[in-house]
Coordinates of C-alpha atoms in Angstrom, one line a residue:
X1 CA -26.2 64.1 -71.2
X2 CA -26.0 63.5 -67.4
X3 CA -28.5 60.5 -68.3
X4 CA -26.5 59.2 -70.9
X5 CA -23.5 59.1 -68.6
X6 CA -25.0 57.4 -65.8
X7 CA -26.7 54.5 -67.8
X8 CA -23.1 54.2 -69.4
X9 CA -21.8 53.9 -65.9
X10 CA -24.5 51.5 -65.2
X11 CA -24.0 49.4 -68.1
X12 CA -20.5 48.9 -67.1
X13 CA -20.6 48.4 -63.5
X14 CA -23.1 45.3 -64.8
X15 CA -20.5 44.2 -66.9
X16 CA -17.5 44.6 -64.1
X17 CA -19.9 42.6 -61.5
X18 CA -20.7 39.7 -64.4
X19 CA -17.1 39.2 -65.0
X20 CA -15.9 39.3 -61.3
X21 CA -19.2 36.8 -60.6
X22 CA -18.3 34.6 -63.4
X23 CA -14.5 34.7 -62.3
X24 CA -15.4 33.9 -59.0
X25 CA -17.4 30.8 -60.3
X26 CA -14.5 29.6 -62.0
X27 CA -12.1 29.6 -58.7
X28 CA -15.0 27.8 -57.1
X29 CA -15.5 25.3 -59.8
X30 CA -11.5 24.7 -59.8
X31 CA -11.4 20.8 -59.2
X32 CA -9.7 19.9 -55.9
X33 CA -6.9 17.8 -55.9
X34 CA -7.0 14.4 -54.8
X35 CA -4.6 15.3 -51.9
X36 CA -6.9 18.0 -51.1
X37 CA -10.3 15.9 -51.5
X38 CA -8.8 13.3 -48.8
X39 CA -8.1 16.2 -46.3
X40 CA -11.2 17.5 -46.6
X41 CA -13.1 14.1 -46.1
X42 CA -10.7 13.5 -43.4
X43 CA -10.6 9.6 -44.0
X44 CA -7.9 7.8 -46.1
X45 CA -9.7 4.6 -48.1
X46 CA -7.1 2.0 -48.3
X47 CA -8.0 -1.2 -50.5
X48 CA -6.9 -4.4 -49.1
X49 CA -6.6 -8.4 -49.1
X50 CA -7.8 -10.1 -45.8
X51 CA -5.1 -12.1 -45.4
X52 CA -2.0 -13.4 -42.8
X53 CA 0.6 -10.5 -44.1
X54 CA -1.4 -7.2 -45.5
X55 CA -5.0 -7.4 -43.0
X56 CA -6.3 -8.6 -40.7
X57 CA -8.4 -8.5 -36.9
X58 CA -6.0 -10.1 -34.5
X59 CA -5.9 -10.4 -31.1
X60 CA -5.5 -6.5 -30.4
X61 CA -7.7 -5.5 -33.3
X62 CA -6.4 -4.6 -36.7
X63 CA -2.7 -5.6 -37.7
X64 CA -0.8 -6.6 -40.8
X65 CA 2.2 -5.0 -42.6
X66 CA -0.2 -3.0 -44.8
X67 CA -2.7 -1.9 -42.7
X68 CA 0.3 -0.4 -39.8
X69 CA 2.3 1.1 -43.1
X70 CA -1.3 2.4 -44.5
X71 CA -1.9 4.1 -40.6
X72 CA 1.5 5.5 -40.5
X73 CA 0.7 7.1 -43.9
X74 CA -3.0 8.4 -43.1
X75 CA -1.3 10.0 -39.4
X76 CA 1.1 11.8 -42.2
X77 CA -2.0 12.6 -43.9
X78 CA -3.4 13.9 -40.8
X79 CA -6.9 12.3 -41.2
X80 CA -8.3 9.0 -40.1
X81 CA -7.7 5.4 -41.8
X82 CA -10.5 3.4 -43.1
X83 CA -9.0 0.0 -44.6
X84 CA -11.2 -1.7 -47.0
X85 CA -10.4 -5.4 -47.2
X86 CA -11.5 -7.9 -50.1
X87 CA -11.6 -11.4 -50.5
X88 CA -10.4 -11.4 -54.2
X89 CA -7.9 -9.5 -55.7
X90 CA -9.9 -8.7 -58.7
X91 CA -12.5 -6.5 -56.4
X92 CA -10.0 -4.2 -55.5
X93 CA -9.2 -3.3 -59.1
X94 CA -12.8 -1.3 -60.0
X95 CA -12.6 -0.2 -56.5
X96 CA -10.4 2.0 -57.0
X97 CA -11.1 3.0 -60.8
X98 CA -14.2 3.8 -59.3
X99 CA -13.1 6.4 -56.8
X100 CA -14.3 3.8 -53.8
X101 CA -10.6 3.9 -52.4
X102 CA -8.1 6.0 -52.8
X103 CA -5.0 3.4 -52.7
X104 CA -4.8 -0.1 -52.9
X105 CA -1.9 -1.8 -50.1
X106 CA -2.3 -5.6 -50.5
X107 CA 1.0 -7.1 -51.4
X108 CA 0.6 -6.8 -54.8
X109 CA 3.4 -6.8 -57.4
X110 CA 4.3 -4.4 -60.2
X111 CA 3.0 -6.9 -62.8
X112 CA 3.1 -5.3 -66.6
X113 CA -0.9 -5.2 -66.5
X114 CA -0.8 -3.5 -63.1
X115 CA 1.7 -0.9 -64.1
X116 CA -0.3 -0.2 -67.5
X117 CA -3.7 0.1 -65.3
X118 CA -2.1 2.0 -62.2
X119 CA 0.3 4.0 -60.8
X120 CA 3.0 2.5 -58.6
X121 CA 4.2 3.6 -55.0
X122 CA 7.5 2.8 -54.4
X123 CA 8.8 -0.9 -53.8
X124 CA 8.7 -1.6 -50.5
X125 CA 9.7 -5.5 -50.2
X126 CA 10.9 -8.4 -53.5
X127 CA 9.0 -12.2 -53.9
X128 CA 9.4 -14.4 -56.5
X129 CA 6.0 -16.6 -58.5
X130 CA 7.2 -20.3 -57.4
X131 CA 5.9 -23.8 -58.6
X132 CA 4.4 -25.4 -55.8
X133 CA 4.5 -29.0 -54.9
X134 CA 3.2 -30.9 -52.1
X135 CA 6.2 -33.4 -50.2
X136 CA 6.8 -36.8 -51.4
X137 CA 5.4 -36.5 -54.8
X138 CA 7.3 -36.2 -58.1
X139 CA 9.1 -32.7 -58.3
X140 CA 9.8 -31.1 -61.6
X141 CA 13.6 -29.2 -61.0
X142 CA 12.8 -26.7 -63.8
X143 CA 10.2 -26.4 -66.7
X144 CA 11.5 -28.7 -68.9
X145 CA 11.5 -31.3 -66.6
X146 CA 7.6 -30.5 -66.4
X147 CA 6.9 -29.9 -69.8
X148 CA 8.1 -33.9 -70.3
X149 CA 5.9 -35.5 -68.1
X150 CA 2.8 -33.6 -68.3
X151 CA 0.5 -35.6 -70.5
X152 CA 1.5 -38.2 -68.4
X153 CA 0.5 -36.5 -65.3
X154 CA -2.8 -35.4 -66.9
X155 CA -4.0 -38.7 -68.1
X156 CA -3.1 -39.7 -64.4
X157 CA -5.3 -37.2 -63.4
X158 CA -8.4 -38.4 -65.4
X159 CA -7.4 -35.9 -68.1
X160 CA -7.5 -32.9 -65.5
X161 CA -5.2 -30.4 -65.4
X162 CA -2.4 -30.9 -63.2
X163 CA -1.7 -26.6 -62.4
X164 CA -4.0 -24.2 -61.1
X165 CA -3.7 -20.7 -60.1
X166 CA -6.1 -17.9 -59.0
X167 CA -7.7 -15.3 -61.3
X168 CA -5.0 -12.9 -61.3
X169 CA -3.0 -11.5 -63.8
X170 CA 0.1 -11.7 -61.9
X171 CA 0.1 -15.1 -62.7
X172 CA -1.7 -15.6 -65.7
X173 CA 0.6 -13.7 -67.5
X174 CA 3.5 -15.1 -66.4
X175 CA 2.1 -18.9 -67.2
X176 CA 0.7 -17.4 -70.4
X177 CA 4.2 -16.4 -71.8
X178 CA 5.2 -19.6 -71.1
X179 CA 2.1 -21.1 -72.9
X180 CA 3.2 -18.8 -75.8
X181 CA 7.0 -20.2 -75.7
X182 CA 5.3 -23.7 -75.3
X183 CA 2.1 -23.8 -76.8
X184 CA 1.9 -27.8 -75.2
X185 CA 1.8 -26.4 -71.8
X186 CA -1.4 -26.6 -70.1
X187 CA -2.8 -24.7 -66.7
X188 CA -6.5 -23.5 -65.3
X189 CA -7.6 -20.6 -63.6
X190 CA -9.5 -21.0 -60.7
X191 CA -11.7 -17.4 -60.5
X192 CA -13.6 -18.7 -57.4
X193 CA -10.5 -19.6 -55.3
X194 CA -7.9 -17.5 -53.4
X195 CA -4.0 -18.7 -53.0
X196 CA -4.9 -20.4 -49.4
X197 CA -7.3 -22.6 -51.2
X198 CA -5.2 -23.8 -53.8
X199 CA -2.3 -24.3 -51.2
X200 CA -4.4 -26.3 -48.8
X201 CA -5.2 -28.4 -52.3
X202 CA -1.8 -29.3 -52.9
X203 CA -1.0 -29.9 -49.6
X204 CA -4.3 -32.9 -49.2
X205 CA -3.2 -34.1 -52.7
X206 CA -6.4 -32.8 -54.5
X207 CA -4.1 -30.3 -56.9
X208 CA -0.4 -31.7 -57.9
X209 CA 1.1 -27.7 -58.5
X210 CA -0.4 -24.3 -57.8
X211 CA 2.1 -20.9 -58.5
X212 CA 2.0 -18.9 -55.4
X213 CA 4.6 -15.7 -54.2
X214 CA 7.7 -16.5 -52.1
X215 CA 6.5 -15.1 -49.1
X216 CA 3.1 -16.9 -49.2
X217 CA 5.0 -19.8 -49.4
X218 CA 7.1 -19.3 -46.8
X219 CA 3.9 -18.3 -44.4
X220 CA 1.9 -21.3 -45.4
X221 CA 4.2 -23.7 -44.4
X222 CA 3.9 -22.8 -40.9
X223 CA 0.5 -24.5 -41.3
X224 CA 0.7 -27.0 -44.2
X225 CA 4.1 -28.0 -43.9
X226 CA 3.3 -30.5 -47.0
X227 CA 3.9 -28.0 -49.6
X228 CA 7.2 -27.2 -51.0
X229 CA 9.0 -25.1 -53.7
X230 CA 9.2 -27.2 -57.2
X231 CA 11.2 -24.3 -58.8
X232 CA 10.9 -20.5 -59.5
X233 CA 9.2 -19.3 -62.3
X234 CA 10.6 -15.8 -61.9
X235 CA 13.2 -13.6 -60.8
X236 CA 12.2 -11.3 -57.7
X237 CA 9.8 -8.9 -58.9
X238 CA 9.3 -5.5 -56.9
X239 CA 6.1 -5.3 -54.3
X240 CA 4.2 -1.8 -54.0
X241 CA 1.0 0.3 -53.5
X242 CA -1.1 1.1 -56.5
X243 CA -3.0 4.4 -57.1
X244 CA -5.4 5.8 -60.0
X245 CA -3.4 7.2 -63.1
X246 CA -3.8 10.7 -63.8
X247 CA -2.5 14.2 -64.2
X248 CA -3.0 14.5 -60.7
X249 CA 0.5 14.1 -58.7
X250 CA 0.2 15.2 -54.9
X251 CA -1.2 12.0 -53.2
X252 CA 1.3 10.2 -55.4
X253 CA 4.2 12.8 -54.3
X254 CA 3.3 12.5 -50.3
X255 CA 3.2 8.6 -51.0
X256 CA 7.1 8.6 -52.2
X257 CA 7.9 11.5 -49.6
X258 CA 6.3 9.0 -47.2
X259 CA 8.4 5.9 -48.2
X260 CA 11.5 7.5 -47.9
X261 CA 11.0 8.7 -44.9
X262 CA 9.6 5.2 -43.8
X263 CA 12.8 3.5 -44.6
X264 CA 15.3 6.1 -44.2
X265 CA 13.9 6.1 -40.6
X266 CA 14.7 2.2 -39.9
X267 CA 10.4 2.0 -39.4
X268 CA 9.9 0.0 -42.9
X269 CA 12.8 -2.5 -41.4
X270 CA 11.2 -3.2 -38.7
X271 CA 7.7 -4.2 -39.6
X272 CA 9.1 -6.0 -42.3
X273 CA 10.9 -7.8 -39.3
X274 CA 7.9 -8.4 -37.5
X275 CA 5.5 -9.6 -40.1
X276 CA 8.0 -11.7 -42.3
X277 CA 11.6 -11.8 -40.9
X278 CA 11.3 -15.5 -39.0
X279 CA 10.0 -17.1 -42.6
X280 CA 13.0 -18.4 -43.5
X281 CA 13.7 -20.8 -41.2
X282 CA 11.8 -23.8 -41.5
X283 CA 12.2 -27.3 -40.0
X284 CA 9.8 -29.7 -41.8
X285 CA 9.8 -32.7 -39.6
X286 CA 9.4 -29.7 -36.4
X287 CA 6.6 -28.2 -38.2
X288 CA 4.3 -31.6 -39.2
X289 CA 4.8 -32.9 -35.4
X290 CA 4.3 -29.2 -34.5
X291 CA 0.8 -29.3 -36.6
X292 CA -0.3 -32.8 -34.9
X293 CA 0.1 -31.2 -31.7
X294 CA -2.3 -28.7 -32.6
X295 CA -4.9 -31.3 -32.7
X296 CA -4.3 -33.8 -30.5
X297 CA -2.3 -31.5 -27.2
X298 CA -3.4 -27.8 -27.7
X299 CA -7.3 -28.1 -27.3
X300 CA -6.4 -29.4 -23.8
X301 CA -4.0 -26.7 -22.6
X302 CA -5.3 -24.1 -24.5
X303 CA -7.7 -22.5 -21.9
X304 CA -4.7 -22.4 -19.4
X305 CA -2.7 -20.4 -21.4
X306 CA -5.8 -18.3 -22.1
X307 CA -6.6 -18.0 -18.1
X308 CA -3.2 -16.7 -17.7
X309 CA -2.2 -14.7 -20.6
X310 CA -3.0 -11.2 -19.1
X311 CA -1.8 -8.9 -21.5
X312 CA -0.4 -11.5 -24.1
X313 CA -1.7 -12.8 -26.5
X314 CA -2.5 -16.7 -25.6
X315 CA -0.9 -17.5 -28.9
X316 CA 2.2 -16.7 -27.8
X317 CA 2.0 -18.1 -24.2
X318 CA 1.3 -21.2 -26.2
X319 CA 4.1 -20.7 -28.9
X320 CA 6.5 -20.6 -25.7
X321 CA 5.3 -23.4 -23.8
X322 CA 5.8 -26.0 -26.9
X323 CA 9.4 -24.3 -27.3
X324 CA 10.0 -25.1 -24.1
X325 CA 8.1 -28.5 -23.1
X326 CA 6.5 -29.7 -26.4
X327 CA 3.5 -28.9 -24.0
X328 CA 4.3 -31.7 -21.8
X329 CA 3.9 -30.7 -18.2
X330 CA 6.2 -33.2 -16.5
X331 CA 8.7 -32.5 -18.7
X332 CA 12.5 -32.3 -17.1
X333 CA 16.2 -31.9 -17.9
X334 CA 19.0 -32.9 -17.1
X335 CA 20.2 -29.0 -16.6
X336 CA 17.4 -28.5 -13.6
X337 CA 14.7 -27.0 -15.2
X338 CA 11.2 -28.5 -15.6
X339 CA 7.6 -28.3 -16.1
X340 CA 5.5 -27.0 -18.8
X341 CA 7.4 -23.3 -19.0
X342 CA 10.8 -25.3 -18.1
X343 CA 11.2 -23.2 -15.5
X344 CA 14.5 -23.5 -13.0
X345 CA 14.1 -23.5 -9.3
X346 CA 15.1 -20.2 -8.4
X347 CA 13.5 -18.5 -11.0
X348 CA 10.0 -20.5 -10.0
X349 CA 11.2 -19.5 -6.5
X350 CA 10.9 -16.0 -7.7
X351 CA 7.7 -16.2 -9.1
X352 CA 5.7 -18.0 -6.4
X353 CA 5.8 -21.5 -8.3
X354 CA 5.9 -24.2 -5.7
X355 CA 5.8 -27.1 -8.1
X356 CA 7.0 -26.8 -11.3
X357 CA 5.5 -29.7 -12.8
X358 CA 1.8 -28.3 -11.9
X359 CA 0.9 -26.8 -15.1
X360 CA -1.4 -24.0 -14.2
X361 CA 1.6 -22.9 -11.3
X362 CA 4.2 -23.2 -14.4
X363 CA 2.0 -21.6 -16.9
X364 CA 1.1 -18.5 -14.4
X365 CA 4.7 -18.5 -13.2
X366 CA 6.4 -18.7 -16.5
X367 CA 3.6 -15.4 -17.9
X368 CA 4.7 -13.6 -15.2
X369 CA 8.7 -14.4 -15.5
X370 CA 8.4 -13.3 -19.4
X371 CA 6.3 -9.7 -17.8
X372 CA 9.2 -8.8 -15.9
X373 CA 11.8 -9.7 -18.9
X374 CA 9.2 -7.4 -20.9
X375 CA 9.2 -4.6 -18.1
X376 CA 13.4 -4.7 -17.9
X377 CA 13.8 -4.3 -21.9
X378 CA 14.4 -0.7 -22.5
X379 CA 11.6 2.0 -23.5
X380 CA 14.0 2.9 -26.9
X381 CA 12.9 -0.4 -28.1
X382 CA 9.4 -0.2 -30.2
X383 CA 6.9 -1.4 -28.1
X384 CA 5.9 -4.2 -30.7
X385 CA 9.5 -5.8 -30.5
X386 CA 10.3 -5.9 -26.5
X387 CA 8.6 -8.8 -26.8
X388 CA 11.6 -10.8 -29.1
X389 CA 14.1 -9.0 -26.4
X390 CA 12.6 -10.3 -23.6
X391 CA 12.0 -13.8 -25.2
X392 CA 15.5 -13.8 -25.4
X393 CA 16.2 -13.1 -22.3
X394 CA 13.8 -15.9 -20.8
X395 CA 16.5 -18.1 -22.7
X396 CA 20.0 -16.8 -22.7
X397 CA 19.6 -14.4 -19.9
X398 CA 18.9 -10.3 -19.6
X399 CA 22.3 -9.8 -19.3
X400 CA 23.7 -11.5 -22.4
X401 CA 21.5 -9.5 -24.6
X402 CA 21.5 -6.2 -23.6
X403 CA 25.7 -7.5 -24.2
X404 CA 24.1 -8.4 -27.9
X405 CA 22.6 -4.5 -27.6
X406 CA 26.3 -3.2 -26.9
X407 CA 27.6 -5.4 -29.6
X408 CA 25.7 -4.0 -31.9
X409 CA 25.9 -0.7 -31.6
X410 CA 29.7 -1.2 -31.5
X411 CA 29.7 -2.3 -34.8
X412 CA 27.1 0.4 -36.3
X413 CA 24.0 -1.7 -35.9
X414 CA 20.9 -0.5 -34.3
X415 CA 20.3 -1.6 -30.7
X416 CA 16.6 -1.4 -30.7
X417 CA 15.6 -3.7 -34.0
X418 CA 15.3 -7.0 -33.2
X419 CA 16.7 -8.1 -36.5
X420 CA 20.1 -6.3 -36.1
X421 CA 20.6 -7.5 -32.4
X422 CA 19.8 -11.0 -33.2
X423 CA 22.8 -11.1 -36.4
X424 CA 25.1 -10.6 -33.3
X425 CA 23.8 -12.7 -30.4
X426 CA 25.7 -15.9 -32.3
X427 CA 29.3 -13.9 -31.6
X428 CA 28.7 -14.0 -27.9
X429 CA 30.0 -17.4 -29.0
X430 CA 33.7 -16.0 -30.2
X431 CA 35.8 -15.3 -27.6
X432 CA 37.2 -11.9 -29.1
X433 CA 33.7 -11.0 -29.1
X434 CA 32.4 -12.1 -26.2
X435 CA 35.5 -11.1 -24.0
X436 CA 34.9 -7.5 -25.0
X437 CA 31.2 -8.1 -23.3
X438 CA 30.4 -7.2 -19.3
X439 CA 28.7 -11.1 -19.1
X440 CA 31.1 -12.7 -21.3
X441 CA 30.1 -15.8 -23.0
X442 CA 26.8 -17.3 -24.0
X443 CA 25.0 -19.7 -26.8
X444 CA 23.6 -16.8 -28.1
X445 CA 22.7 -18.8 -31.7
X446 CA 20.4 -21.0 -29.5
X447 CA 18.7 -17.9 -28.5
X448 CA 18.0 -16.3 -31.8
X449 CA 17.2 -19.9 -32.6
X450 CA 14.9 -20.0 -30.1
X451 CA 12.7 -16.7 -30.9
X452 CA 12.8 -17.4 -34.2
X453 CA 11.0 -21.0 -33.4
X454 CA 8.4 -19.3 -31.1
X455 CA 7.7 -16.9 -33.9
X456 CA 7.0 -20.2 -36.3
X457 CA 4.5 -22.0 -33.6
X458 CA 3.1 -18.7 -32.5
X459 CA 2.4 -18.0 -36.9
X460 CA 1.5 -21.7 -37.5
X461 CA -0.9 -21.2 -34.2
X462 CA -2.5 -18.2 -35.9
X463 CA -3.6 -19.5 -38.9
X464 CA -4.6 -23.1 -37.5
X465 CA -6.8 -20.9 -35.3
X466 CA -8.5 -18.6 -37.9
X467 CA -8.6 -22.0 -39.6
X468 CA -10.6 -24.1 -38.0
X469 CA -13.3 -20.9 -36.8
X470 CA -13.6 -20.2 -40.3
X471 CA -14.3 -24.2 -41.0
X472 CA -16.8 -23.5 -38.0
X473 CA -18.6 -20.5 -39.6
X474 CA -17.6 -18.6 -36.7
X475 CA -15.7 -15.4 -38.2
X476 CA -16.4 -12.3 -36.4
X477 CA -16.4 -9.5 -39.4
X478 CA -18.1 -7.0 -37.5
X479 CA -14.8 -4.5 -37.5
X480 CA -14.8 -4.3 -41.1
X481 CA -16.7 -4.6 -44.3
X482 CA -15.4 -5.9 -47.0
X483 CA -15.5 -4.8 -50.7
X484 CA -18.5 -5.4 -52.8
X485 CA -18.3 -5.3 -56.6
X486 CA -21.1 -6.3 -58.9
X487 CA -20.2 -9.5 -61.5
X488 CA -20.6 -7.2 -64.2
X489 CA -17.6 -4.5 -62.7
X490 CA -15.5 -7.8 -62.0
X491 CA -15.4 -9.3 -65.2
X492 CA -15.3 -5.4 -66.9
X493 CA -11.7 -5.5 -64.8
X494 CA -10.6 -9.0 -65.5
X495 CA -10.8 -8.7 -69.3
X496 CA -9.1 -5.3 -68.9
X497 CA -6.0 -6.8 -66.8
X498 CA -5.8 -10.2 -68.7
X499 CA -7.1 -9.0 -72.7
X500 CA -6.1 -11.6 -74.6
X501 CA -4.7 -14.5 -72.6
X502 CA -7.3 -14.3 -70.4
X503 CA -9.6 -16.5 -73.0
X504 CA -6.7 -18.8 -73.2
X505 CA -6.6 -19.1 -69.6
X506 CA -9.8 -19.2 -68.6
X507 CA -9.9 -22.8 -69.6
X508 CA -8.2 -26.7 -69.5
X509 CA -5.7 -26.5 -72.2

């Protein structure tokens, strides 16, 4: 009997250590959530576009509005950003079906095939898809106007067509409604081409119209001032991140926690101020004698303002000295001030310049004026935007703009953004303004004028730059790798975005 107990006793303590075993395997086998996966890698993938506004290596390393919102987001995170940049939009796409990154941040708009594929983040900033032109040829005012002279155009252009845009459903679905409204109208997508290339087309005259974002435009006129908006092809349409789609909600949940935070904060504001907030002012006849002086005066002064830079970038020391002199170093005024750095006597006097028209004393002199404006601006500012303070300063004087600083805040602004102290440095015009100020009155539109020009050249010098040393074959990618797809993936993801129209398209119509 004894016997009969204890195997009974056995059998069931097998049993209980079975199901506690198998139990245990099941906690174990739980699947991790995608929130939790990243933590425990301890690297955030981020997708991205190599490109003037969401990546790219500058001076200082890595910047772009992307990649600083992306590090922002991966210090929440508390693990370490790895940012994954492509040439082509459509590599990013598998990329992250794939489970190669875990977000994509490049700019990208909340497109009907986009939201259908992926999930978005919130909206972050608006563009519009605009008809570009190049300067001085025909301009269509509106689609009608287009439609009408097409054939024309085409048989003008040895039966070629006349539009092309890159392989990207943004577009494509936006010219293939229209195609479906008009079945005469007629475009070509260019798979092997990004916007740049069919931008710098328009502007030589090869391509008559390419459709490209608002704030592409806007950028790409700092260095081919030749193109232009023909008209807008759509309202503003939202700009966000994009992740996977599934059950899964806690990377998606920290992402919208994140963006509110981000803008609640005033932090959103102010990269979007210094990435994009000088695009919309643009002087066209400035800009083309701007561009020839790229060629034909900055290859000659460029490795002064390199020699003396210090801790600037040269860019900028050359963005300031056309501002100021059009890089001429005899330059003079009749107001006293000369050189290359227009520089006035006692503020040469206080930098060691004994002649203001030698261009490696104004060029030192001038670096080391705009240091001390730097060093006087206060530490609330960001780091990143002392710079447009003290820039500021160089022109109207210190004192006028920390008056511009009181201003604001008086009137519920914030202090320490650039873009809400320069909205008030024009009042320091009005006398009921300025006569509330310690330093009274001051031309302070010239100087929000004249940062916002030295943020044009310094963009404009940027890309000529990258320009011509990717002309030269010369591009250092060794900080980052860029994302590799197979054909086969690519075109798995580019029938998936553009099913049907695609096939209309994909060829001269």
């Amino acid at each position: 009997m004894k016997k009969h107990y204890l195997n009974y006793f056995r059998y069931l303590g097998s049993i209980l250590l079975a199901a506690i075993t198998l139990t245990g395997c099941q906690i174990e086998s739980e699947p991790k959530s995608e929130l939790e996966q990243i933590r425990e890698r301890g690297v955030l993938r981020v997708g991205t576009l190599n490109n003037q506004l969401s990546y790219y290596i500058g001076p200082d390393g890595q910047a772009g509005l992307d990649y600083e919102l992306a590090r922002e987001f991966a210090d929440e995170l508390g693990v370490k950003l790895e940012m994954k940049p492509a040439y082509r939009i459509s590599s990013l796409y598998p990329a992250l079906r794939n489970g190669e990154i875990d977000i994509i941040a490049a700019g990208l708009t909340q497109s009907p095939e986009r939201l259908k594929n992926f999930r978005p983040g919130p909206a972050y900033y608006y563009v519009s898809q605009q008809l570009v032109y190049k300067k001085g040829q025909w301009r269509p005012r509106n689609l009608k106007q287009l439609l009408e002279k097409q054939d024309e155009l085409i048989e003008q252009n040895d039966g070629k067509a006349i539009i092309q845009i890159i392989g990207d459903s943004h577009f494509n679905q936006t010219l293939a409604d229209i195609k479906q409204q008009n079945p005469d109208f007629s475009y070509q997508v260019d798979n092997n081409s990004d916007v740049n290339d069919l931008l710098k087309k328009v502007a030589t005259g090869e391509l008559a119209f390419t459709v490209a974002d608002s704030v592409e435009v806007h950028l790409s006129q700092r260095i081919y001032p030749d193109i232009a908006l023909a008209f807008e092809l759509t309202e503003d349409q939202p700009i966000s991140w994009f992740l996977r789609r599934s059950q899964d909600e806690s990377l998606y949940a920290m992402l919208i926690e994140f963006f509110g935070q981000t803008k609640q904060s005033g932090q959103l504001a102010s990269l979007e101020e210094k990435y994009i907030g000088h695009i919309d002012s643009f002087d066209y006849v400035d800009t083309r004698a701007f561009i020839r002086a790229l060629d034909s005066k900055l290859p000659k002064w460029s490795p002064l303002f390199k020699k003396y830079s210090d801790e600037f970038d040269w860019r900028l020391v050359a963005a300031l000295a056309y501002q100021e002199s059009h890089w001429n170093p005899r330059a003079k005024s009749p107001t006293g001030v000369r050189g290359m750095m227009m520089l006035t006597l006692p503020t040469a006097k206080s930098v060691g310049v004994t002649d203001r028209l030698n261009p490696e004393q104004s060029v030192k002199g001038g670096v080391e004026y705009l240091r001390r404006m730097v060093e006087r601006v206060p530490d609330s500012v960001e780091t990143h935007e002392k710079i447009w303070f003290a820039l500021a300063s160089y022109n109207v004087g210190y004192g006028h703009v920390m008056d511009a600083r009181r201003l604001t805040k008086k009137q519920g602004g914030n202090p320490d953004a650039w873009s809400d102290v320069k909205e008030r440095l024009p009042l320091l015009r009005q006398q009921k303004y300025f006569s509330q100020t310690r330093y009274g009155y001051a031309r302070g539109d010239e100087a929000k004028n004249y940062v916002e020009n030295i943020r044009r050249y310094y963009q404009s010098i940027i890309g000529h730059v990258e320009q011509q040393t990717v002309e030269n074959n010369d591009l250092d990618n060794s900080d980052f790798t860029v994302i590799q797809v197979p054909d086969s993936a690519l075109s798995d993801a580019e029938a998936a975005f553009e099913d049907e129209t695609e096939s209309e398209s994909d060829q001269e119509e």
